[in-house]
Amino acid sequence: MAKSAEARWHLGHWVLLFSLPTPSLCGSMAAWWTDLGPSLVLQNASTGLLTYSFCNSNGTPIYPQDPPIALRTTYAPKKGTSLAATGWYDQIGSTWASVFYQNNNDDIVNAVYKCDNRTGLYDQQESNVISDRRGTPSPHTDSGISVTLLGEQEGYRVFYHDRSKALQSLQFKSTDGWSYGSPVSSNTNRSSMEIHSQFSGVRNVTVVTPRDARNMETARLNVDSTYFIDTFPTPLKGGLNNTSASNRTSFPYDTSATPSFELEAWDGNPKAIGIAIDTDTTRHIFYIGTDRAVHWIAAFVSASVEGGFRAQASQNTDVWPLADEPNSDFTIASHIESSSIRLYYVSGGRIIETKYRDGNWDRAAPVESANRTIIADEGAGAGDAGLTTGAKTGIGVGVSVGVLLIGAAAAAFWILRKKKSTPPDEEATTAADNTAATVPPMSETGSQGASSPTAGVARTTSGLSADKWDAEVKDKPLTPPPRELESPNLASELPHTNDRNELPTKHHVTELP
């Protein structure tokens, strides 16, 4: 019976992958940054599957579409769930991902994955419901989710909404495991429940959420482990205990204050919100507005004093193309040590990437669906120890659509021939064996022969082509950057974790005061 169940899962998985629609039907998104660069995970709005970029992508995510590759999940994600993810690249060359979502019971689930560097596919290591810990307020049915990885001692913080829409936190420490963290904001008057968080040191965590049709709310961690609550552009009324320690369910505005700016094309109902922090501890906040355009707000730091949030100049559409939908979903990955920011969203039927680095915005480009340059790992055995650092970071494996389709047809023909002579239990096992390889693996030695499915890589032609993008943006001038950042620091490599629950050591995580 177990074999039959496994076979049914793989057969269903195969069918769903080949029936996945174009990126225009993408649901929620999440992105994170490791030493290899950004990674992506997206929920397909039609099937509910969590699809992802190859985990050995280097520098920029490679997100296959024909078909996509999907994470194996013990607890099925509910359709429309919020997504959050983080990860690290350890000292022996393994990439790890930690993904958070709601299941169909509205529990918050954490699934941990380890990358197979030879295939670019994630192997599930464990999956747990984490919102059932003692004293944890039950999550809202439409809760937002955000995660921040703070280091070995402080662990994870996961932010979510409870059933009253108050903002809560869960925490993971290597010594204690998962537990309820603390209230973050007891405010229950919210126009929507998107969340994003970032930190520039253990005691400098910021959580941002929409507040209403004119304002956003931030919660910033204090040294006493409470969160200071603020809003902008309209500030809160002074003299109140605007912290997570307060029992208030509403924090009134200071109506006597005149806002210094307005949130352009903001109605309080974005499908996503994002925050990044740079080496100067400047906080950058992004959203896609009702006009389908990206909008940018920042609070710069001068002489160790942060100014208030201010709207930043918009960029040309070759840098920030219009999203396909108003208030569009998007995701953000950032790297504090290099002051790098990447935004990902759907424009022109394609998932696009726009980059901020060294104080400049680059022209946007579609996220590639296959790697144009594949570096074969021909000398390594089954383990990672035989890979050099260059090989580990250079691997990028794509999937040939033609090979997959031919393989699928051949598999179907072979199964039909064997069906009459194979007993039921063996038939189920055979089906599982043939459909499990949605992306066929490389050989045991890791080498790529002529028959390897990655030997010839086909790029998807659905949606807006890369050639069309090149034609549209070729000679357009870029808007001058509003501010030049200092030269980026070298990226810090996160260390090997001996156990899948261990977090990167604090000695390799840059923490600003």
Short mmCIF file of C-alpha atoms in Angstrom, two decimals:
data_model
loop_
_atom_site.label_atom_id
_atom_site.label_comp_id
_atom_site.label_asym_id
_atom_site.label_seq_id
_atom_site.Cartn_x
_atom_site.Cartn_y
_atom_site.Cartn_z
CA MET A 1 0.00 0.00 0.00
CA ALA A 2 2.85 2.38 0.81
CA LYS A 3 4.37 1.80 -2.61
CA SER A 4 1.02 2.48 -4.28
CA ALA A 5 0.62 5.75 -2.37
CA GLU A 6 4.13 6.81 -3.38
CA ALA A 7 3.37 6.01 -6.99
CA ARG A 8 0.15 8.02 -6.89
CA TRP A 9 2.04 11.02 -5.49
CA HIS A 10 4.61 10.91 -8.26
CA LEU A 11 2.01 10.42 -10.99
CA GLY A 12 -0.02 13.34 -9.70
CA HIS A 13 3.12 15.42 -9.37
CA TRP A 14 4.06 14.69 -13.00
CA VAL A 15 0.62 15.67 -14.28
CA LEU A 16 0.55 18.88 -12.24
CA LEU A 17 4.00 19.97 -13.38
CA PHE A 18 3.14 19.59 -17.05
CA SER A 19 -0.16 21.41 -16.56
CA LEU A 20 1.33 24.40 -14.77
CA PRO A 21 0.33 27.69 -16.44
CA THR A 22 2.55 30.62 -17.39
CA PRO A 23 4.05 33.02 -14.83
CA SER A 24 1.02 35.29 -15.26
CA LEU A 25 -0.74 32.89 -12.89
CA CYS A 26 1.98 33.06 -10.23
CA GLY A 27 0.74 33.30 -6.68
CA SER A 28 2.83 34.35 -3.72
CA MET A 29 6.62 34.64 -4.00
CA ALA A 30 9.63 34.53 -1.71
CA ALA A 31 13.34 35.17 -2.28
CA TRP A 32 16.48 34.96 -0.19
CA TRP A 33 20.23 35.45 -0.61
CA THR A 34 23.13 33.08 -0.02
CA ASP A 35 26.76 33.30 -1.11
CA LEU A 36 25.67 31.92 -4.48
CA GLY A 37 23.24 34.82 -4.90
CA PRO A 38 19.43 35.03 -4.82
CA SER A 39 17.02 32.08 -4.90
CA LEU A 40 13.30 32.03 -5.69
CA VAL A 41 10.27 30.03 -4.63
CA LEU A 42 6.80 30.72 -6.03
CA GLN A 43 3.40 29.17 -5.48
CA ASN A 44 1.45 28.30 -8.59
CA ALA A 45 -1.97 29.87 -8.11
CA SER A 46 -3.70 27.08 -10.03
CA THR A 47 -2.12 23.94 -8.56
CA GLY A 48 -0.81 25.17 -5.21
CA LEU A 49 2.61 23.62 -5.85
CA LEU A 50 5.72 25.46 -4.65
CA THR A 51 8.05 25.84 -7.62
CA TYR A 52 11.60 27.09 -7.30
CA SER A 53 14.79 28.15 -9.06
CA PHE A 54 17.61 25.65 -9.42
CA CYS A 55 19.39 25.56 -6.08
CA ASN A 56 22.79 25.64 -7.78
CA SER A 57 22.02 28.83 -9.69
CA ASN A 58 24.97 31.18 -9.43
CA GLY A 59 24.65 34.98 -9.32
CA THR A 60 21.09 35.09 -10.58
CA PRO A 61 18.26 32.55 -10.22
CA ILE A 62 17.58 30.07 -13.01
CA TYR A 63 13.85 29.35 -12.84
CA PRO A 64 12.75 26.51 -15.19
CA GLN A 65 9.27 26.69 -16.64
CA ASP A 66 8.88 23.83 -19.12
CA PRO A 67 8.10 22.22 -16.75
CA PRO A 68 8.87 23.94 -13.46
CA ILE A 69 10.37 21.98 -10.58
CA ALA A 70 8.39 21.74 -7.36
CA LEU A 71 9.32 21.23 -3.72
CA ARG A 72 8.24 18.01 -2.07
CA THR A 73 6.00 18.93 0.86
CA THR A 74 4.81 16.78 3.73
CA TYR A 75 2.01 19.25 4.50
CA ALA A 76 0.32 20.54 1.35
CA PRO A 77 0.40 24.35 1.11
CA LYS A 78 -3.01 25.99 1.02
CA LYS A 79 -3.70 27.88 -2.19
CA GLY A 80 -3.04 31.57 -1.69
CA THR A 81 -0.72 31.05 1.27
CA SER A 82 1.84 33.67 2.11
CA LEU A 83 5.39 32.47 1.50
CA ALA A 84 8.64 33.23 3.30
CA ALA A 85 12.06 31.66 2.93
CA THR A 86 15.66 32.00 3.98
CA GLY A 87 18.78 29.93 3.49
CA TRP A 88 22.53 29.66 3.67
CA TYR A 89 25.55 28.22 1.90
CA ASP A 90 27.67 26.14 4.25
CA GLN A 91 31.42 25.59 4.39
CA ILE A 92 31.38 22.28 2.52
CA GLY A 93 29.49 23.73 -0.42
CA SER A 94 25.89 22.76 0.39
CA THR A 95 23.04 25.21 -0.11
CA TRP A 96 20.18 25.01 2.39
CA ALA A 97 16.68 26.45 2.18
CA SER A 98 14.14 26.94 4.95
CA VAL A 99 10.62 27.62 3.62
CA PHE A 100 7.55 28.77 5.56
CA TYR A 101 3.89 28.63 4.52
CA GLN A 102 0.37 27.84 5.77
CA ASN A 103 -1.19 24.44 5.22
CA ASN A 104 -4.88 23.73 4.68
CA ASN A 105 -5.45 23.80 8.46
CA ASP A 106 -3.95 27.32 8.59
CA ASP A 107 -0.95 26.04 10.56
CA ILE A 108 2.42 27.60 9.83
CA VAL A 109 4.78 24.97 8.43
CA ASN A 110 8.58 25.03 8.18
CA ALA A 111 10.14 22.76 5.54
CA VAL A 112 13.94 22.41 5.36
CA TYR A 113 15.75 21.42 2.15
CA LYS A 114 19.32 20.62 1.12
CA CYS A 115 20.56 21.22 -2.41
CA ASP A 116 21.90 18.46 -4.60
CA ASN A 117 24.63 20.44 -6.35
CA ARG A 118 24.78 18.00 -9.27
CA THR A 119 21.14 18.28 -10.29
CA GLY A 120 20.13 21.65 -8.87
CA LEU A 121 17.21 20.01 -7.04
CA TYR A 122 16.30 20.32 -3.37
CA ASP A 123 16.00 17.23 -1.17
CA GLN A 124 13.56 17.62 1.70
CA GLN A 125 15.23 17.07 5.07
CA GLU A 126 12.31 17.66 7.41
CA SER A 127 8.95 19.40 7.72
CA ASN A 128 7.20 20.54 10.89
CA VAL A 129 4.18 22.49 12.00
CA ILE A 130 5.66 25.29 14.14
CA SER A 131 2.57 27.26 15.17
CA ASP A 132 1.35 24.58 17.59
CA ARG A 133 3.87 25.41 20.33
CA ARG A 134 2.61 26.14 23.82
CA GLY A 135 1.18 29.64 24.21
CA THR A 136 1.29 30.46 20.50
CA PRO A 137 -1.71 32.51 19.29
CA SER A 138 -3.44 30.77 16.39
CA PRO A 139 -2.57 32.17 12.95
CA HIS A 140 -5.12 34.14 10.96
CA THR A 141 -6.57 32.26 8.00
CA ASP A 142 -4.99 34.85 5.68
CA SER A 143 -1.90 35.57 7.73
CA GLY A 144 1.16 37.14 6.20
CA ILE A 145 4.47 35.39 6.93
CA SER A 146 8.02 36.72 7.06
CA VAL A 147 11.26 35.18 8.32
CA THR A 148 14.59 36.65 9.40
CA LEU A 149 17.71 34.58 10.05
CA LEU A 150 19.62 36.31 12.85
CA GLY A 151 22.57 34.00 13.47
CA GLU A 152 23.55 31.05 15.62
CA GLN A 153 22.65 32.52 19.01
CA GLU A 154 19.45 34.36 18.09
CA GLY A 155 18.23 31.89 15.47
CA TYR A 156 15.13 32.54 13.36
CA ARG A 157 12.29 34.97 13.90
CA VAL A 158 9.07 34.25 12.03
CA PHE A 159 6.43 36.98 11.96
CA TYR A 160 2.75 36.33 11.36
CA HIS A 161 -0.77 37.63 12.13
CA ASP A 162 -3.00 36.05 14.74
CA ARG A 163 -6.77 35.75 14.35
CA SER A 164 -7.30 39.32 15.55
CA LYS A 165 -4.74 40.60 13.00
CA ALA A 166 -2.21 41.47 15.72
CA LEU A 167 1.39 40.85 14.71
CA GLN A 168 3.09 37.95 16.53
CA SER A 169 6.40 36.12 16.36
CA LEU A 170 7.78 32.59 16.59
CA GLN A 171 11.43 31.88 17.31
CA PHE A 172 13.89 29.08 16.76
CA LYS A 173 17.09 28.65 18.77
CA SER A 174 19.43 25.71 18.31
CA THR A 175 19.32 25.01 22.04
CA ASP A 176 15.53 25.13 22.41
CA GLY A 177 13.97 24.47 19.02
CA TRP A 178 10.77 26.27 18.02
CA SER A 179 8.71 28.23 20.54
CA TYR A 180 6.40 31.21 20.75
CA GLY A 181 8.39 34.44 20.58
CA SER A 182 6.46 37.51 21.65
CA PRO A 183 3.89 40.05 20.51
CA VAL A 184 5.27 42.43 17.90
CA SER A 185 2.37 44.85 17.40
CA SER A 186 -0.98 44.59 19.15
CA ASN A 187 -2.59 46.88 16.57
CA THR A 188 -5.55 45.11 14.99
CA ASN A 189 -6.63 47.86 12.60
CA ARG A 190 -5.01 46.77 9.36
CA SER A 191 -6.05 47.19 5.75
CA SER A 192 -4.16 44.05 4.65
CA MET A 193 -1.76 41.48 6.07
CA GLU A 194 1.41 41.51 4.04
CA ILE A 195 4.64 41.39 6.08
CA HIS A 196 8.32 41.68 5.37
CA SER A 197 11.27 41.90 7.76
CA GLN A 198 15.01 42.54 7.68
CA PHE A 199 17.81 43.14 10.15
CA SER A 200 21.21 44.81 10.35
CA GLY A 201 22.22 43.29 13.65
CA VAL A 202 20.48 41.20 16.27
CA ARG A 203 19.04 44.28 17.94
CA ASN A 204 18.07 46.11 14.78
CA VAL A 205 15.17 44.15 13.31
CA THR A 206 12.49 45.98 11.35
CA VAL A 207 9.09 44.54 10.41
CA VAL A 208 6.96 46.48 7.92
CA THR A 209 3.26 46.01 7.15
CA PRO A 210 0.47 48.03 5.49
CA ARG A 211 -1.60 50.07 7.97
CA ASP A 212 -4.40 51.74 5.98
CA ALA A 213 -5.12 53.55 2.71
CA ARG A 214 -2.51 56.23 3.48
CA ASN A 215 0.06 54.73 5.81
CA MET A 216 2.46 51.87 6.58
CA GLU A 217 3.42 50.53 10.00
CA THR A 218 6.90 49.56 11.20
CA ALA A 219 7.88 47.61 14.29
CA ARG A 220 11.52 47.91 15.34
CA LEU A 221 13.17 45.72 17.96
CA ASN A 222 14.40 47.54 21.07
CA VAL A 223 17.33 46.54 23.30
CA ASP A 224 14.80 45.44 25.94
CA SER A 225 13.34 42.90 23.46
CA THR A 226 10.16 44.89 22.89
CA TYR A 227 9.21 46.36 19.51
CA PHE A 228 8.75 50.09 19.01
CA ILE A 229 5.70 50.81 16.83
CA ASP A 230 5.64 53.69 14.37
CA THR A 231 3.79 54.71 11.23
CA PHE A 232 4.52 56.86 8.18
CA PRO A 233 3.93 59.20 6.45
CA THR A 234 1.55 60.14 9.30
CA PRO A 235 3.28 59.62 12.67
CA LEU A 236 1.59 58.19 15.74
CA LYS A 237 0.45 60.39 18.56
CA GLY A 238 3.34 61.09 20.94
CA GLY A 239 3.47 60.31 24.65
CA LEU A 240 1.97 56.85 24.25
CA ASN A 241 3.55 53.50 24.98
CA ASN A 242 3.90 52.51 21.34
CA THR A 243 5.58 49.16 21.96
CA SER A 244 4.69 45.51 21.73
CA ALA A 245 4.50 45.49 25.54
CA SER A 246 1.40 47.65 25.33
CA ASN A 247 -2.05 46.11 25.47
CA ARG A 248 -3.40 48.64 23.01
CA THR A 249 -5.27 47.35 20.00
CA SER A 250 -5.13 50.71 18.23
CA PHE A 251 -2.47 53.39 18.07
CA PRO A 252 -3.96 56.80 17.11
CA TYR A 253 -2.27 59.12 14.63
CA ASP A 254 -0.89 62.53 15.42
CA THR A 255 -3.43 64.45 13.35
CA SER A 256 -1.69 67.75 14.13
CA ALA A 257 1.39 66.66 12.16
CA THR A 258 1.58 67.36 8.44
CA PRO A 259 2.99 64.37 6.52
CA SER A 260 6.12 65.24 4.58
CA PHE A 261 5.05 63.10 1.61
CA GLU A 262 2.29 60.80 0.40
CA LEU A 263 2.45 57.14 -0.56
CA GLU A 264 1.93 57.33 -4.30
CA ALA A 265 -0.59 54.93 -5.89
CA TRP A 266 -1.14 53.34 -2.47
CA ASP A 267 -4.55 52.06 -1.36
CA GLY A 268 -3.39 49.96 1.59
CA ASN A 269 -3.98 46.65 -0.21
CA PRO A 270 -0.75 45.63 -1.92
CA LYS A 271 -0.16 41.94 -2.54
CA ALA A 272 3.37 42.28 -1.20
CA ILE A 273 5.69 44.65 0.63
CA GLY A 274 9.46 44.45 0.92
CA ILE A 275 12.30 45.89 2.99
CA ALA A 276 16.09 45.85 2.55
CA ILE A 277 18.90 47.34 4.65
CA ASP A 278 22.30 48.40 3.30
CA THR A 279 25.75 48.80 4.83
CA ASP A 280 24.89 52.30 6.02
CA THR A 281 21.83 50.83 7.80
CA THR A 282 19.58 52.75 5.42
CA ARG A 283 16.18 51.08 5.36
CA HIS A 284 14.63 50.72 1.86
CA ILE A 285 10.94 49.81 1.50
CA PHE A 286 9.26 48.81 -1.78
CA TYR A 287 5.74 48.15 -3.05
CA ILE A 288 3.94 47.92 -6.39
CA GLY A 289 1.09 50.40 -6.51
CA THR A 290 -2.31 50.69 -8.11
CA ASP A 291 -0.52 52.17 -11.15
CA ARG A 292 1.42 48.88 -11.61
CA ALA A 293 4.68 50.74 -10.97
CA VAL A 294 7.38 49.99 -8.39
CA HIS A 295 7.59 52.57 -5.59
CA TRP A 296 10.56 53.13 -3.30
CA ILE A 297 10.79 54.74 0.14
CA ALA A 298 13.96 55.05 2.20
CA ALA A 299 15.17 56.32 5.58
CA PHE A 300 18.84 57.33 5.26
CA VAL A 301 21.31 57.46 8.12
CA SER A 302 23.67 60.42 8.61
CA ALA A 303 26.15 60.70 11.50
CA SER A 304 24.50 57.66 13.13
CA VAL A 305 21.12 59.42 13.09
CA GLU A 306 18.34 58.14 10.89
CA GLY A 307 16.13 60.59 9.09
CA GLY A 308 12.49 59.88 8.46
CA PHE A 309 11.19 57.84 5.55
CA ARG A 310 11.01 59.75 2.27
CA ALA A 311 9.80 58.81 -1.20
CA GLN A 312 12.64 58.16 -3.64
CA ALA A 313 12.76 58.96 -7.34
CA SER A 314 10.98 56.51 -9.62
CA GLN A 315 13.01 54.82 -12.34
CA ASN A 316 12.45 54.49 -16.07
CA THR A 317 10.38 51.56 -17.26
CA ASP A 318 13.51 49.90 -18.64
CA VAL A 319 14.68 49.64 -15.02
CA TRP A 320 11.30 49.16 -13.36
CA PRO A 321 8.93 47.77 -16.03
CA LEU A 322 5.25 48.03 -15.20
CA ALA A 323 3.86 44.94 -13.48
CA ASP A 324 1.11 43.03 -15.23
CA GLU A 325 -1.37 43.75 -12.44
CA PRO A 326 -2.08 46.66 -10.06
CA ASN A 327 -0.83 46.06 -6.48
CA SER A 328 1.10 43.13 -7.94
CA ASP A 329 2.82 40.48 -5.92
CA PHE A 330 6.61 40.64 -5.92
CA THR A 331 9.51 39.48 -3.80
CA ILE A 332 12.82 40.94 -2.72
CA ALA A 333 16.25 39.52 -1.92
CA SER A 334 19.00 41.67 -0.42
CA HIS A 335 22.60 41.36 0.72
CA ILE A 336 23.66 43.86 3.35
CA GLU A 337 27.43 43.39 2.96
CA SER A 338 27.34 44.52 -0.69
CA SER A 339 24.29 46.82 -0.44
CA SER A 340 22.68 44.74 -3.20
CA ILE A 341 18.93 44.48 -3.76
CA ARG A 342 16.99 42.37 -6.27
CA LEU A 343 13.28 42.74 -7.05
CA TYR A 344 11.29 39.99 -8.80
CA TYR A 345 7.81 40.31 -10.27
CA VAL A 346 5.79 39.48 -13.39
CA SER A 347 5.92 41.95 -16.28
CA GLY A 348 5.02 41.22 -19.89
CA GLY A 349 4.19 37.64 -18.99
CA ARG A 350 7.69 36.96 -17.68
CA ILE A 351 9.26 36.93 -14.23
CA ILE A 352 11.73 39.79 -14.33
CA GLU A 353 14.69 40.74 -12.17
CA THR A 354 15.83 44.29 -11.48
CA LYS A 355 19.08 44.94 -9.60
CA TYR A 356 20.29 47.68 -7.27
CA ARG A 357 24.02 47.61 -6.58
CA ASP A 358 26.74 50.14 -5.86
CA GLY A 359 24.08 52.84 -5.64
CA ASN A 360 22.78 52.19 -9.16
CA TRP A 361 19.78 50.42 -10.69
CA ASP A 362 20.50 48.11 -13.62
CA ARG A 363 18.13 47.56 -16.51
CA ALA A 364 15.59 44.86 -15.81
CA ALA A 365 15.84 41.49 -17.56
CA PRO A 366 13.71 38.34 -17.62
CA VAL A 367 14.76 35.62 -15.20
CA GLU A 368 16.39 32.90 -17.27
CA SER A 369 14.62 29.55 -17.50
CA ALA A 370 17.83 27.69 -18.37
CA ASN A 371 21.54 28.24 -17.90
CA ARG A 372 23.37 29.16 -21.09
CA THR A 373 26.71 28.02 -19.66
CA ILE A 374 26.82 24.68 -17.85
CA ILE A 375 29.95 23.68 -15.97
CA ALA A 376 30.04 19.90 -15.69
CA ASP A 377 31.13 18.29 -12.43
CA GLU A 378 33.04 15.45 -14.00
CA GLY A 379 35.62 14.64 -11.35
CA ALA A 380 33.53 14.43 -8.18
CA GLY A 381 31.97 11.37 -6.68
CA ALA A 382 28.67 11.13 -4.85
CA GLY A 383 29.77 13.46 -2.05
CA ASP A 384 30.40 17.20 -2.06
CA ALA A 385 33.95 16.95 -0.71
CA GLY A 386 35.44 16.40 -4.19
CA LEU A 387 34.14 19.73 -5.51
CA THR A 388 36.33 22.78 -5.56
CA THR A 389 34.83 26.09 -4.53
CA GLY A 390 34.79 27.20 -8.14
CA ALA A 391 32.95 24.07 -9.22
CA LYS A 392 30.45 24.36 -6.42
CA THR A 393 29.57 27.92 -7.33
CA GLY A 394 29.74 27.40 -11.08
CA ILE A 395 27.25 24.59 -11.51
CA GLY A 396 23.97 25.54 -13.17
CA VAL A 397 21.81 22.79 -14.61
CA GLY A 398 18.94 23.37 -17.00
CA VAL A 399 16.30 20.97 -18.29
CA SER A 400 15.60 20.24 -21.93
CA VAL A 401 11.90 20.32 -22.71
CA GLY A 402 12.32 18.08 -25.73
CA VAL A 403 14.16 15.41 -23.78
CA LEU A 404 11.55 15.50 -21.03
CA LEU A 405 8.66 15.14 -23.47
CA ILE A 406 10.35 12.29 -25.31
CA GLY A 407 11.14 10.66 -21.98
CA ALA A 408 7.54 11.04 -20.84
CA ALA A 409 6.23 9.46 -24.04
CA ALA A 410 8.69 6.61 -23.80
CA ALA A 411 7.83 6.03 -20.16
CA ALA A 412 4.10 5.97 -20.93
CA PHE A 413 4.64 3.48 -23.79
CA TRP A 414 6.79 1.22 -21.62
CA ILE A 415 4.27 1.30 -18.74
CA LEU A 416 1.40 0.37 -21.08
CA ARG A 417 3.39 -2.60 -22.41
CA LYS A 418 4.23 -3.80 -18.92
CA LYS A 419 0.79 -3.19 -17.43
CA LYS A 420 -0.73 -6.47 -18.58
CA SER A 421 2.10 -8.60 -17.21
CA THR A 422 2.92 -6.69 -14.02
CA PRO A 423 1.15 -7.44 -10.69
CA PRO A 424 -0.68 -4.43 -9.15
CA ASP A 425 1.88 -3.74 -6.39
CA GLU A 426 4.83 -3.96 -8.79
CA GLU A 427 2.97 -1.76 -11.28
CA ALA A 428 2.63 1.01 -8.71
CA THR A 429 6.31 0.77 -7.81
CA THR A 430 7.31 0.89 -11.48
CA ALA A 431 5.18 3.98 -12.06
CA ALA A 432 6.79 5.72 -9.12
CA ASP A 433 10.27 4.86 -10.35
CA ASN A 434 9.55 6.32 -13.78
CA THR A 435 7.69 9.47 -12.76
CA ALA A 436 9.90 10.44 -9.84
CA ALA A 437 12.51 11.80 -12.24
CA THR A 438 10.59 14.90 -13.33
CA VAL A 439 14.04 16.39 -13.82
CA PRO A 440 16.12 13.28 -14.67
CA PRO A 441 19.22 13.03 -12.45
CA MET A 442 22.78 12.96 -13.66
CA SER A 443 24.90 9.84 -13.38
CA GLU A 444 26.24 8.69 -10.02
CA THR A 445 29.62 10.17 -10.86
CA GLY A 446 28.09 13.54 -11.63
CA SER A 447 29.41 13.62 -15.20
CA GLN A 448 27.31 14.71 -18.14
CA GLY A 449 27.38 12.40 -21.11
CA ALA A 450 25.77 12.87 -24.47
CA SER A 451 22.55 11.35 -23.20
CA SER A 452 22.32 13.71 -20.23
CA PRO A 453 19.06 15.70 -20.20
CA THR A 454 21.13 18.77 -19.48
CA ALA A 455 23.40 18.40 -22.48
CA GLY A 456 21.12 20.57 -24.60
CA VAL A 457 19.13 23.27 -22.85
CA ALA A 458 15.98 24.75 -24.33
CA ARG A 459 14.82 28.21 -23.29
CA THR A 460 11.15 28.86 -22.89
CA THR A 461 9.49 30.98 -25.55
CA SER A 462 6.28 31.75 -23.66
CA GLY A 463 5.55 35.37 -22.75
CA LEU A 464 7.93 38.22 -23.48
CA SER A 465 11.16 36.96 -25.03
CA ALA A 466 14.60 38.06 -23.98
CA ASP A 467 15.19 39.35 -27.52
CA LYS A 468 12.14 41.59 -27.22
CA TRP A 469 13.41 42.86 -23.90
CA ASP A 470 16.79 43.63 -25.47
CA ALA A 471 15.10 45.53 -28.30
CA GLU A 472 12.94 47.55 -25.93
CA VAL A 473 15.68 48.65 -23.56
CA LYS A 474 18.72 48.84 -25.83
CA ASP A 475 19.33 52.59 -26.01
CA LYS A 476 17.23 54.01 -23.21
CA PRO A 477 19.01 56.29 -20.73
CA LEU A 478 18.95 55.35 -17.07
CA THR A 479 17.62 57.68 -14.42
CA PRO A 480 20.56 58.95 -12.33
CA PRO A 481 20.68 57.19 -8.95
CA PRO A 482 19.47 59.29 -6.04
CA ARG A 483 22.45 58.26 -3.95
CA GLU A 484 25.80 56.52 -4.29
CA LEU A 485 26.58 53.88 -1.69
CA GLU A 486 30.01 53.03 -0.39
CA SER A 487 32.01 50.26 -2.00
CA PRO A 488 30.54 46.89 -1.10
CA ASN A 489 32.26 44.61 1.32
CA LEU A 490 33.11 41.03 0.47
CA ALA A 491 30.35 38.52 1.06
CA SER A 492 30.68 36.39 4.16
CA GLU A 493 30.51 32.64 3.65
CA LEU A 494 28.13 30.91 5.98
CA PRO A 495 29.63 27.86 7.66
CA HIS A 496 28.86 24.19 7.54
CA THR A 497 26.04 23.07 9.79
CA ASN A 498 26.50 19.59 11.20
CA ASP A 499 22.81 19.14 11.78
CA ARG A 500 20.02 20.43 9.57
CA ASN A 501 18.57 22.40 12.48
CA GLU A 502 21.83 24.20 13.21
CA LEU A 503 22.00 27.82 12.12
CA PRO A 504 25.05 29.56 10.69
CA THR A 505 27.60 30.46 13.32
CA LYS A 506 27.63 34.00 14.58
CA HIS A 507 31.29 34.33 13.63
CA HIS A 508 30.32 34.31 9.96
CA VAL A 509 27.28 36.60 10.10
CA THR A 510 28.02 40.29 9.94
CA GLU A 511 26.08 42.07 12.65
CA LEU A 512 26.02 45.84 12.73
CA PRO A 513 25.67 47.67 16.06
#
